[in-house]
mmCIF file of C-alpha atoms and ligand atoms in Angstrom:
data_model
loop_
_atom_site.group_PDB
_atom_site.id
_atom_site.type_symbol
_atom_site.label_atom_id
_atom_site.label_comp_id
_atom_site.label_asym_id
_atom_site.label_seq_id
_atom_site.Cartn_x
_atom_site.Cartn_y
_atom_site.Cartn_z
ATOM 1 C CA MET A 23 -33.872 -1.243 -11.039
ATOM 2 C CA THR A 24 -31.158 -1.765 -13.622
ATOM 3 C CA ILE A 25 -27.931 -2.634 -11.874
ATOM 4 C CA ALA A 26 -24.409 -1.632 -12.943
ATOM 5 C CA ASN A 27 -22.954 -5.121 -13.130
ATOM 6 C CA GLY A 28 -25.776 -7.511 -12.432
ATOM 7 C CA ARG A 29 -24.684 -7.845 -8.769
ATOM 8 C CA GLY A 30 -22.600 -10.609 -7.310
ATOM 9 C CA ARG A 31 -20.352 -10.918 -10.347
ATOM 10 C CA LEU A 32 -16.699 -10.171 -10.952
ATOM 11 C CA ILE A 33 -15.520 -6.879 -12.432
ATOM 12 C CA TYR A 34 -12.079 -6.324 -13.944
ATOM 13 C CA GLY A 35 -10.131 -3.356 -12.536
ATOM 14 C CA CYS A 36 -7.883 -1.707 -15.139
ATOM 15 C CA MET A 37 -5.648 0.335 -12.822
ATOM 16 C CA GLY A 38 -2.651 -1.911 -13.551
ATOM 17 C CA LEU A 39 -2.754 -1.342 -17.326
ATOM 18 C CA GLY A 40 -0.796 1.263 -19.280
ATOM 19 C CA GLY A 41 2.727 1.143 -17.831
ATOM 20 C CA PRO A 42 4.172 3.401 -15.109
ATOM 21 C CA TRP A 43 2.178 6.099 -13.300
ATOM 22 C CA ASP A 44 4.491 8.842 -14.546
ATOM 23 C CA GLY A 45 3.939 10.844 -17.710
ATOM 24 C CA THR A 46 5.946 8.473 -19.948
ATOM 25 C CA SER A 47 4.163 7.247 -23.044
ATOM 26 C CA TYR A 48 2.956 3.720 -23.661
ATOM 27 C CA GLY A 49 3.885 1.414 -26.514
ATOM 28 C CA ALA A 50 2.948 -1.854 -28.209
ATOM 29 C CA ALA A 51 3.872 -3.901 -25.121
ATOM 30 C CA GLU A 52 1.329 -2.073 -22.941
ATOM 31 C CA ILE A 53 -1.379 -2.387 -25.611
ATOM 32 C CA ASP A 54 -0.662 -6.118 -26.011
ATOM 33 C CA GLN A 55 -0.806 -6.542 -22.245
ATOM 34 C CA ALA A 56 -4.223 -4.855 -22.164
ATOM 35 C CA ALA A 57 -5.448 -7.124 -24.976
ATOM 36 C CA ALA A 58 -4.255 -10.246 -23.135
ATOM 37 C CA VAL A 59 -5.883 -9.116 -19.897
ATOM 38 C CA ILE A 60 -9.198 -8.283 -21.597
ATOM 39 C CA ASP A 61 -9.168 -11.756 -23.205
ATOM 40 C CA ALA A 62 -8.422 -13.439 -19.886
ATOM 41 C CA ALA A 63 -11.135 -11.472 -18.069
ATOM 42 C CA ARG A 64 -13.737 -12.149 -20.744
ATOM 43 C CA GLY A 65 -12.641 -15.781 -20.668
ATOM 44 C CA ILE A 66 -13.956 -16.093 -17.112
ATOM 45 C CA GLY A 67 -17.203 -14.291 -17.923
ATOM 46 C CA ILE A 68 -16.311 -10.738 -16.901
ATOM 47 C CA GLU A 69 -18.238 -8.054 -18.798
ATOM 48 C CA LEU A 70 -17.645 -4.867 -16.810
ATOM 49 C CA PHE A 71 -14.226 -3.153 -16.952
ATOM 50 C CA ASP A 72 -13.449 -0.536 -14.306
ATOM 51 C CA HIS A 73 -11.354 2.544 -15.126
ATOM 52 C CA ALA A 74 -10.620 6.019 -13.773
ATOM 53 C CA ASP A 75 -9.390 9.106 -15.579
ATOM 54 C CA ILE A 76 -6.316 9.200 -13.322
ATOM 55 C CA TYR A 77 -5.120 5.586 -13.641
ATOM 56 C CA ARG A 78 -1.522 5.618 -14.881
ATOM 57 C CA SER A 79 -2.033 9.291 -15.837
ATOM 58 C CA GLY A 80 -4.741 8.347 -18.348
ATOM 59 C CA LYS A 81 -2.720 5.540 -19.916
ATOM 60 C CA SER A 82 -4.941 2.739 -18.529
ATOM 61 C CA GLU A 83 -7.850 4.152 -20.512
ATOM 62 C CA ALA A 84 -5.645 4.927 -23.503
ATOM 63 C CA VAL A 85 -4.260 1.399 -23.948
ATOM 64 C CA PHE A 86 -7.744 -0.021 -23.433
ATOM 65 C CA GLY A 87 -9.003 2.364 -26.125
ATOM 66 C CA GLU A 88 -6.290 1.144 -28.497
ATOM 67 C CA VAL A 89 -7.477 -2.432 -27.994
ATOM 68 C CA LEU A 90 -11.084 -1.397 -28.621
ATOM 69 C CA ALA A 91 -10.040 0.399 -31.807
ATOM 70 C CA ARG A 92 -8.274 -2.640 -33.186
ATOM 71 C CA SER A 93 -10.885 -5.229 -32.099
ATOM 72 C CA GLN A 94 -13.980 -4.798 -34.209
ATOM 73 C CA GLY A 95 -17.178 -5.529 -32.313
ATOM 74 C CA LEU A 96 -15.504 -5.702 -28.894
ATOM 75 C CA ARG A 97 -17.084 -2.511 -27.522
ATOM 76 C CA ALA A 98 -20.584 -3.956 -27.936
ATOM 77 C CA LYS A 99 -19.615 -7.100 -26.017
ATOM 78 C CA ILE A 100 -18.290 -5.381 -22.895
ATOM 79 C CA ARG A 101 -19.391 -2.714 -20.440
ATOM 80 C CA LEU A 102 -17.178 0.197 -19.411
ATOM 81 C CA GLN A 103 -17.092 2.051 -16.123
ATOM 82 C CA THR A 104 -14.893 5.041 -15.416
ATOM 83 C CA LYS A 105 -14.495 7.544 -12.589
ATOM 84 C CA CYS A 106 -13.865 11.248 -12.201
ATOM 85 C CA GLY A 107 -13.358 13.556 -9.242
ATOM 86 C CA ILE A 108 -9.699 13.110 -8.250
ATOM 87 C CA ARG A 109 -7.070 15.482 -9.630
ATOM 88 C CA LEU A 110 -3.400 14.634 -9.285
ATOM 89 C CA GLY A 111 -0.533 17.098 -9.568
ATOM 90 C CA GLU A 112 -2.659 20.103 -10.512
ATOM 91 C CA ARG A 113 -2.966 23.686 -9.149
ATOM 92 C CA GLY A 114 0.185 23.220 -7.097
ATOM 93 C CA LEU A 115 -1.373 20.325 -5.135
ATOM 94 C CA ASP A 116 -0.345 16.663 -5.114
ATOM 95 C CA THR A 117 -3.985 15.582 -4.811
ATOM 96 C CA HIS A 118 -7.302 17.335 -4.603
ATOM 97 C CA TYR A 119 -10.906 16.456 -5.381
ATOM 98 C CA ASP A 120 -13.109 18.223 -7.891
ATOM 99 C CA LEU A 121 -16.756 17.389 -8.561
ATOM 100 C CA SER A 122 -17.591 20.775 -10.064
ATOM 101 C CA LYS A 123 -19.741 20.699 -13.188
ATOM 102 C CA GLU A 124 -16.883 21.935 -15.321
ATOM 103 C CA ALA A 125 -14.523 19.215 -14.034
ATOM 104 C CA ILE A 126 -17.030 16.389 -14.453
ATOM 105 C CA LEU A 127 -17.762 17.372 -18.065
ATOM 106 C CA GLU A 128 -14.097 17.892 -18.947
ATOM 107 C CA ARG A 129 -12.955 14.631 -17.314
ATOM 108 C CA VAL A 130 -15.648 12.435 -18.837
ATOM 109 C CA ASN A 131 -14.978 13.857 -22.303
ATOM 110 C CA GLY A 132 -11.272 13.092 -21.791
ATOM 111 C CA SER A 133 -12.048 9.515 -20.753
ATOM 112 C CA LEU A 134 -14.278 8.954 -23.789
ATOM 113 C CA GLU A 135 -11.549 10.241 -26.061
ATOM 114 C CA ARG A 136 -8.894 7.968 -24.537
ATOM 115 C CA LEU A 137 -11.209 4.960 -24.464
ATOM 116 C CA GLN A 138 -12.146 5.665 -28.106
ATOM 117 C CA THR A 139 -15.818 5.201 -27.366
ATOM 118 C CA ASP A 140 -18.966 7.351 -27.459
ATOM 119 C CA TYR A 141 -20.255 6.357 -24.039
ATOM 120 C CA VAL A 142 -19.475 4.704 -20.727
ATOM 121 C CA ASP A 143 -22.017 2.366 -19.208
ATOM 122 C CA VAL A 144 -21.311 3.628 -15.699
ATOM 123 C CA LEU A 145 -19.694 6.805 -14.348
ATOM 124 C CA LEU A 146 -18.517 6.715 -10.726
ATOM 125 C CA LEU A 147 -17.791 9.808 -8.644
ATOM 126 C CA HIS A 148 -14.401 8.689 -7.335
ATOM 127 C CA ARG A 149 -14.380 10.303 -3.883
ATOM 128 C CA PRO A 150 -16.539 12.772 -1.970
ATOM 129 C CA ASP A 151 -15.482 16.365 -2.676
ATOM 130 C CA PRO A 152 -16.192 18.493 0.425
ATOM 131 C CA LEU A 153 -16.712 21.503 -1.867
ATOM 132 C CA MET A 154 -19.240 19.598 -3.994
ATOM 133 C CA ASP A 155 -22.584 21.208 -4.764
ATOM 134 C CA PRO A 156 -25.045 18.347 -5.411
ATOM 135 C CA HIS A 157 -27.107 20.566 -7.784
ATOM 136 C CA GLU A 158 -24.018 21.024 -9.913
ATOM 137 C CA VAL A 159 -23.295 17.289 -9.948
ATOM 138 C CA ALA A 160 -26.904 16.598 -10.967
ATOM 139 C CA ASP A 161 -26.644 19.206 -13.692
ATOM 140 C CA ALA A 162 -23.379 17.818 -15.084
ATOM 141 C CA VAL A 163 -24.521 14.207 -14.981
ATOM 142 C CA GLY A 164 -27.912 15.101 -16.478
ATOM 143 C CA HIS A 165 -26.086 16.805 -19.333
ATOM 144 C CA LEU A 166 -23.864 13.758 -19.968
ATOM 145 C CA VAL A 167 -26.837 11.388 -19.872
ATOM 146 C CA ALA A 168 -28.817 13.601 -22.273
ATOM 147 C CA GLU A 169 -25.850 13.564 -24.662
ATOM 148 C CA GLY A 170 -25.718 9.752 -24.463
ATOM 149 C CA LYS A 171 -22.222 9.797 -22.990
ATOM 150 C CA VAL A 172 -23.095 8.215 -19.634
ATOM 151 C CA ARG A 173 -25.745 5.552 -19.021
ATOM 152 C CA GLN A 174 -25.660 5.002 -15.257
ATOM 153 C CA LEU A 175 -24.220 6.792 -12.252
ATOM 154 C CA GLY A 176 -22.450 5.377 -9.222
ATOM 155 C CA VAL A 177 -20.106 6.569 -6.505
ATOM 156 C CA SER A 178 -16.985 5.356 -4.765
ATOM 157 C CA ASN A 179 -15.679 5.697 -1.219
ATOM 158 C CA MET A 180 -18.948 7.216 -0.003
ATOM 159 C CA SER A 181 -21.025 6.544 3.094
ATOM 160 C CA GLY A 182 -24.732 5.769 3.024
ATOM 161 C CA ALA A 183 -25.515 9.277 4.279
ATOM 162 C CA GLN A 184 -23.398 10.910 1.581
ATOM 163 C CA ILE A 185 -25.129 8.842 -1.097
ATOM 164 C CA ALA A 186 -28.581 9.721 0.264
ATOM 165 C CA PHE A 187 -27.676 13.437 0.329
ATOM 166 C CA LEU A 188 -26.541 13.314 -3.289
ATOM 167 C CA GLN A 189 -29.439 11.142 -4.411
ATOM 168 C CA ASP A 190 -31.936 13.781 -3.264
ATOM 169 C CA GLU A 191 -30.716 16.065 -6.048
ATOM 170 C CA LEU A 192 -30.325 13.482 -8.789
ATOM 171 C CA GLU A 193 -32.887 12.514 -11.368
ATOM 172 C CA MET A 194 -31.284 9.099 -11.839
ATOM 173 C CA PRO A 195 -30.545 6.431 -9.253
ATOM 174 C CA VAL A 196 -27.083 5.865 -7.835
ATOM 175 C CA VAL A 197 -26.512 2.246 -8.887
ATOM 176 C CA ALA A 198 -23.119 1.384 -7.360
ATOM 177 C CA ASN A 199 -20.758 2.237 -4.518
ATOM 178 C CA GLN A 200 -17.153 1.075 -4.881
ATOM 179 C CA LEU A 201 -15.355 0.525 -1.566
ATOM 180 C CA GLU A 202 -12.228 -1.305 -0.447
ATOM 181 C CA MET A 203 -13.479 -4.621 0.932
ATOM 182 C CA SER A 204 -11.636 -7.892 1.483
ATOM 183 C CA LEU A 205 -10.715 -10.421 4.153
ATOM 184 C CA LEU A 206 -7.717 -8.174 4.871
ATOM 185 C CA ARG A 207 -9.636 -4.853 4.827
ATOM 186 C CA ARG A 208 -12.636 -5.740 7.001
ATOM 187 C CA ASP A 209 -13.847 -2.489 8.603
ATOM 188 C CA TRP A 210 -17.065 -2.698 6.506
ATOM 189 C CA LEU A 211 -17.801 -6.034 8.224
ATOM 190 C CA GLU A 212 -16.305 -5.578 11.682
ATOM 191 C CA SER A 213 -18.315 -2.394 12.225
ATOM 192 C CA THR A 214 -21.588 -4.300 11.708
ATOM 193 C CA VAL A 215 -20.974 -6.673 14.638
ATOM 194 C CA LEU A 216 -18.944 -4.472 16.987
ATOM 195 C CA VAL A 217 -21.815 -2.111 17.784
ATOM 196 C CA ASN A 218 -21.764 -1.509 21.516
ATOM 197 C CA HIS A 219 -18.431 -3.292 21.896
ATOM 198 C CA ALA A 220 -15.126 -1.720 22.963
ATOM 199 C CA GLU A 221 -13.300 -3.352 20.052
ATOM 200 C CA GLY A 222 -15.617 -1.405 17.717
ATOM 201 C CA LEU A 223 -13.889 1.846 18.708
ATOM 202 C CA GLY A 224 -11.007 0.789 16.466
ATOM 203 C CA TYR A 225 -13.189 0.876 13.338
ATOM 204 C CA SER A 226 -14.371 4.074 11.711
ATOM 205 C CA PHE A 227 -16.448 2.612 8.858
ATOM 206 C CA PRO A 228 -19.690 4.637 8.678
ATOM 207 C CA HIS A 229 -22.563 2.660 10.135
ATOM 208 C CA GLY A 230 -25.515 2.055 7.863
ATOM 209 C CA THR A 231 -23.565 2.245 4.602
ATOM 210 C CA LEU A 232 -23.959 -1.427 3.742
ATOM 211 C CA GLU A 233 -27.580 -1.421 4.859
ATOM 212 C CA HIS A 234 -28.358 1.726 2.836
ATOM 213 C CA CYS A 235 -26.839 0.198 -0.293
ATOM 214 C CA MET A 236 -28.670 -3.092 0.220
ATOM 215 C CA ALA A 237 -32.018 -1.397 0.898
ATOM 216 C CA LYS A 238 -31.726 0.877 -2.150
ATOM 217 C CA GLY A 239 -30.420 -1.796 -4.528
ATOM 218 C CA ILE A 240 -27.041 -0.052 -4.816
ATOM 219 C CA GLU A 241 -24.428 -2.547 -5.938
ATOM 220 C CA LEU A 242 -21.346 -2.820 -3.729
ATOM 221 C CA GLN A 243 -18.176 -3.150 -5.750
ATOM 222 C CA ALA A 244 -15.147 -4.342 -3.763
ATOM 223 C CA TYR A 245 -11.770 -2.989 -4.764
ATOM 224 C CA GLY A 246 -8.622 -4.555 -3.327
ATOM 225 C CA SER A 247 -10.659 -7.775 -3.216
ATOM 226 C CA LEU A 248 -7.611 -9.994 -3.773
ATOM 227 C CA ALA A 249 -5.903 -8.169 -0.884
ATOM 228 C CA GLN A 250 -3.120 -7.328 -3.393
ATOM 229 C CA GLY A 251 -2.151 -11.017 -3.294
ATOM 230 C CA ARG A 252 -1.277 -10.892 0.412
ATOM 231 C CA TYR A 253 -2.851 -14.320 1.064
ATOM 232 C CA THR A 254 -2.203 -15.852 -2.331
ATOM 233 C CA GLY A 255 1.442 -15.443 -3.196
ATOM 234 C CA ALA A 256 2.510 -11.787 -3.092
ATOM 235 C CA ARG A 257 5.331 -11.490 -0.558
ATOM 236 C CA PRO A 258 6.081 -7.804 0.038
ATOM 237 C CA GLY A 259 6.969 -8.622 3.661
ATOM 238 C CA LYS A 260 6.611 -11.238 6.357
ATOM 239 C CA LEU A 261 3.030 -12.390 6.949
ATOM 240 C CA SER A 262 1.550 -11.886 10.417
ATOM 241 C CA PRO A 263 0.335 -15.033 12.233
ATOM 242 C CA ALA A 264 -3.281 -14.160 11.270
ATOM 243 C CA GLU A 265 -2.278 -13.668 7.627
ATOM 244 C CA SER A 266 -0.401 -17.002 7.586
ATOM 245 C CA ALA A 267 -3.359 -18.803 9.158
ATOM 246 C CA THR A 268 -5.727 -17.254 6.606
ATOM 247 C CA ALA A 269 -3.453 -18.146 3.683
ATOM 248 C CA SER A 270 -3.310 -21.765 4.951
ATOM 249 C CA MET A 271 -7.070 -21.953 5.377
ATOM 250 C CA LEU A 272 -7.628 -20.592 1.868
ATOM 251 C CA GLN A 273 -5.264 -23.276 0.525
ATOM 252 C CA GLN A 274 -7.001 -25.996 2.498
ATOM 253 C CA LEU A 275 -10.502 -24.955 1.411
ATOM 254 C CA ALA A 276 -9.330 -24.617 -2.180
ATOM 255 C CA GLY A 277 -8.048 -28.218 -2.018
ATOM 256 C CA GLU A 278 -11.312 -29.471 -0.546
ATOM 257 C CA LYS A 279 -13.380 -27.604 -3.154
ATOM 258 C CA ASP A 280 -11.080 -28.473 -6.039
ATOM 259 C CA THR A 281 -10.500 -24.815 -6.864
ATOM 260 C CA THR A 282 -7.978 -22.030 -6.186
ATOM 261 C CA PRO A 283 -7.284 -19.919 -3.070
ATOM 262 C CA GLU A 284 -8.195 -16.825 -5.120
ATOM 263 C CA ALA A 285 -11.667 -18.228 -5.855
ATOM 264 C CA VAL A 286 -12.196 -18.985 -2.149
ATOM 265 C CA LEU A 287 -10.980 -15.496 -1.166
ATOM 266 C CA LEU A 288 -13.425 -13.816 -3.565
ATOM 267 C CA GLY A 289 -16.171 -16.360 -2.847
ATOM 268 C CA TRP A 290 -15.980 -15.352 0.818
ATOM 269 C CA LEU A 291 -16.832 -11.755 -0.156
ATOM 270 C CA MET A 292 -19.562 -12.843 -2.561
ATOM 271 C CA LYS A 293 -21.339 -14.962 0.043
ATOM 272 C CA HIS A 294 -22.238 -11.821 1.997
ATOM 273 C CA PRO A 295 -25.936 -10.990 1.423
ATOM 274 C CA ALA A 296 -25.000 -7.542 0.084
ATOM 275 C CA ARG A 297 -24.099 -9.533 -3.054
ATOM 276 C CA ILE A 298 -20.742 -7.831 -3.426
ATOM 277 C CA SER A 299 -19.093 -7.649 -6.866
ATOM 278 C CA PRO A 300 -15.309 -8.023 -6.411
ATOM 279 C CA VAL A 301 -13.114 -5.859 -8.639
ATOM 280 C CA VAL A 302 -10.138 -7.989 -9.680
ATOM 281 C CA GLY A 303 -6.996 -5.956 -10.345
ATOM 282 C CA THR A 304 -4.267 -8.431 -11.194
ATOM 283 C CA THR A 305 -2.739 -8.026 -14.664
ATOM 284 C CA ASN A 306 -1.510 -11.619 -14.648
ATOM 285 C CA PRO A 307 -3.771 -13.738 -16.926
ATOM 286 C CA VAL A 308 -3.085 -16.884 -14.857
ATOM 287 C CA ARG A 309 -4.230 -15.087 -11.695
ATOM 288 C CA ILE A 310 -7.296 -13.772 -13.519
ATOM 289 C CA GLN A 311 -8.135 -17.345 -14.550
ATOM 290 C CA ALA A 312 -7.665 -18.413 -10.904
ATOM 291 C CA CYS A 313 -10.683 -16.254 -9.973
ATOM 292 C CA ALA A 314 -13.066 -18.106 -12.293
ATOM 293 C CA ASP A 315 -14.858 -20.216 -9.652
ATOM 294 C CA ALA A 316 -15.527 -17.381 -7.191
ATOM 295 C CA ALA A 317 -19.320 -17.261 -7.630
ATOM 296 C CA SER A 318 -19.723 -21.033 -7.428
ATOM 297 C CA VAL A 319 -17.548 -21.152 -4.302
ATOM 298 C CA ALA A 320 -19.787 -18.464 -2.752
ATOM 299 C CA ALA A 321 -22.862 -20.507 -3.563
ATOM 300 C CA THR A 322 -21.558 -23.585 -1.738
ATOM 301 C CA MET A 323 -19.536 -22.031 1.104
ATOM 302 C CA SER A 324 -20.892 -23.141 4.480
ATOM 303 C CA ARG A 325 -21.570 -20.802 7.388
ATOM 304 C CA ALA A 326 -18.747 -22.554 9.329
ATOM 305 C CA GLU A 327 -16.287 -21.994 6.475
ATOM 306 C CA TRP A 328 -17.301 -18.338 6.121
ATOM 307 C CA TYR A 329 -16.968 -17.602 9.832
ATOM 308 C CA GLY A 330 -13.789 -19.702 10.031
ATOM 309 C CA LEU A 331 -12.085 -17.539 7.401
ATOM 310 C CA TRP A 332 -13.236 -14.343 9.069
ATOM 311 C CA VAL A 333 -11.932 -15.414 12.480
ATOM 312 C CA ALA A 334 -8.639 -16.550 10.940
ATOM 313 C CA ALA A 335 -8.225 -13.162 9.221
ATOM 314 C CA ARG A 336 -8.937 -11.155 12.386
ATOM 315 C CA GLY A 337 -6.600 -13.364 14.434
ATOM 316 C CA THR A 338 -8.964 -13.328 17.439
ATOM 317 C CA ASN A 339 -12.408 -14.709 18.014
ATOM 318 C CA ILE A 340 -15.495 -12.568 17.431
ATOM 319 C CA PRO A 341 -17.176 -11.345 20.615
HETATM 320 N N1 NAP B 417 -12.429 3.305 -6.165
HETATM 321 C C1 NAP B 417 -11.204 3.419 -5.694
HETATM 322 O O1 NAP B 417 -10.867 4.350 -4.949
HETATM 323 C C2 NAP B 417 -10.187 2.378 -6.089
HETATM 324 C C3 NAP B 417 -8.939 2.319 -5.434
HETATM 325 C C4 NAP B 417 -8.037 1.334 -5.828
HETATM 326 C C5 NAP B 417 -8.380 0.444 -6.826
HETATM 327 N N2 NAP B 417 -9.596 0.526 -7.455
HETATM 328 C C6 NAP B 417 -9.989 -0.430 -8.526
HETATM 329 O O2 NAP B 417 -9.934 -1.744 -8.009
HETATM 330 C C7 NAP B 417 -9.059 -2.548 -8.821
HETATM 331 C C8 NAP B 417 -8.375 -3.575 -7.951
HETATM 332 O O3 NAP B 417 -7.612 -2.922 -6.955
HETATM 333 P P1 NAP B 417 -6.196 -3.466 -6.507
HETATM 334 O O4 NAP B 417 -5.374 -3.707 -7.720
HETATM 335 O O5 NAP B 417 -5.693 -2.577 -5.455
HETATM 336 O O6 NAP B 417 -6.610 -4.822 -5.813
HETATM 337 P P2 NAP B 417 -6.284 -6.368 -5.960
HETATM 338 O O7 NAP B 417 -7.015 -6.941 -7.103
HETATM 339 O O8 NAP B 417 -6.539 -6.919 -4.606
HETATM 340 O O9 NAP B 417 -4.697 -6.482 -6.179
HETATM 341 C C9 NAP B 417 -4.089 -6.585 -7.432
HETATM 342 C C10 NAP B 417 -2.699 -6.012 -7.305
HETATM 343 O O10 NAP B 417 -1.934 -6.858 -6.443
HETATM 344 C C11 NAP B 417 -0.799 -7.375 -7.169
HETATM 345 N N3 NAP B 417 -0.500 -8.765 -6.819
HETATM 346 C C12 NAP B 417 0.718 -9.225 -6.499
HETATM 347 N N4 NAP B 417 0.686 -10.534 -6.257
HETATM 348 C C13 NAP B 417 -0.568 -10.913 -6.420
HETATM 349 C C14 NAP B 417 -1.217 -12.164 -6.298
HETATM 350 N N5 NAP B 417 -0.600 -13.271 -5.917
HETATM 351 N N6 NAP B 417 -2.550 -12.196 -6.532
HETATM 352 C C15 NAP B 417 -3.216 -11.069 -6.868
HETATM 353 N N7 NAP B 417 -2.638 -9.850 -7.003
HETATM 354 C C16 NAP B 417 -1.325 -9.780 -6.784
HETATM 355 C C17 NAP B 417 -1.201 -7.286 -8.621
HETATM 356 O O11 NAP B 417 -0.038 -7.301 -9.403
HETATM 357 P P3 NAP B 417 -0.042 -8.112 -10.799
HETATM 358 O O12 NAP B 417 -0.791 -7.233 -11.723
HETATM 359 O O13 NAP B 417 1.399 -8.242 -11.129
HETATM 360 O O14 NAP B 417 -0.715 -9.423 -10.548
HETATM 361 C C18 NAP B 417 -1.961 -5.975 -8.628
HETATM 362 O O15 NAP B 417 -1.071 -4.872 -8.599
HETATM 363 C C19 NAP B 417 -8.157 -1.550 -9.538
HETATM 364 O O16 NAP B 417 -7.652 -2.040 -10.753
HETATM 365 C C20 NAP B 417 -9.114 -0.398 -9.765
HETATM 366 O O17 NAP B 417 -9.896 -0.657 -10.919
HETATM 367 C C21 NAP B 417 -10.499 1.467 -7.076
#
């Protein structure tokens, strides 16, 4: 099966591009920032760029589109992914979800316009919409594929059961599921070993999701994979003892492997047999560069190192 990103490779997450989240407009500085970030990401071999219609009120896609318009030939060298399904500040609601046919068509057309492109390589359904009719989703997506506007379909924040339910109605395979996964956000992992253990009651991650994705060849894309810099320099507050121990271990392993803590952090995710593709969201080109060795770190990380990082991050031994 054709896979969204080629599995086990980095993706660049564009949510930080475009300036503030409010309705203010963007300018040359935001376009230049997007250009610098695209260069840095491509410089470490990234091909797939992840968007959503809602990021920075559409400005993430818009500044990216401006860069595509001014960089002849760039569109053919990269792959674009966007999402639809979340609506912010509409119909008197702060947030609601909408995977109706009308919304999917309208939102994808808006994304294409802002991105200044004829097609996206991958469309993700951003979150499950409880009012979703899977026939309608299939109809909308089928329409977009027939028009050449969407090449592959994926989902985000969905369980294995939700994907299977949707897949039954679709004529094309779901190729990706984007979830928050990192050393800091570990419910996807903890739940797989805490079956029949009291500690497992603290985790609500739906059992079977990883296994369903692995069995069906659905790529797992990890957002928040850098843990928002929690272990690698961001200091929004005091680190817990487990966070400090993890940050130290990442530093130590980076020294031993002659690489960066960021590469070790992402390499830890990529060593998992689900062949997770981390979505990197930093807009700092130096931090993007620091992720370059992630796949090679994954390839050489020992079982003891992998478990050691996990235990450090949880702050207590595994059962
Ligand atoms: N599917 C979904 O529901 C969903 C939800 C959220 C995000 N996403 C996608 O996933 C991507 C990544 O998500 P994310 O941005 O939350 O995760 P991330 O890559 O773990 O974190 C990056 C964020 O942390 C900040 N940061 C501060 N210090 C940092 C440091 N030392 N190292 C790295 N980052 C540091 C970055 O700011 P600077 O830019 O200043 O470095 C940036 O805002 C997004 O761009 C988006 O494409 C998807």
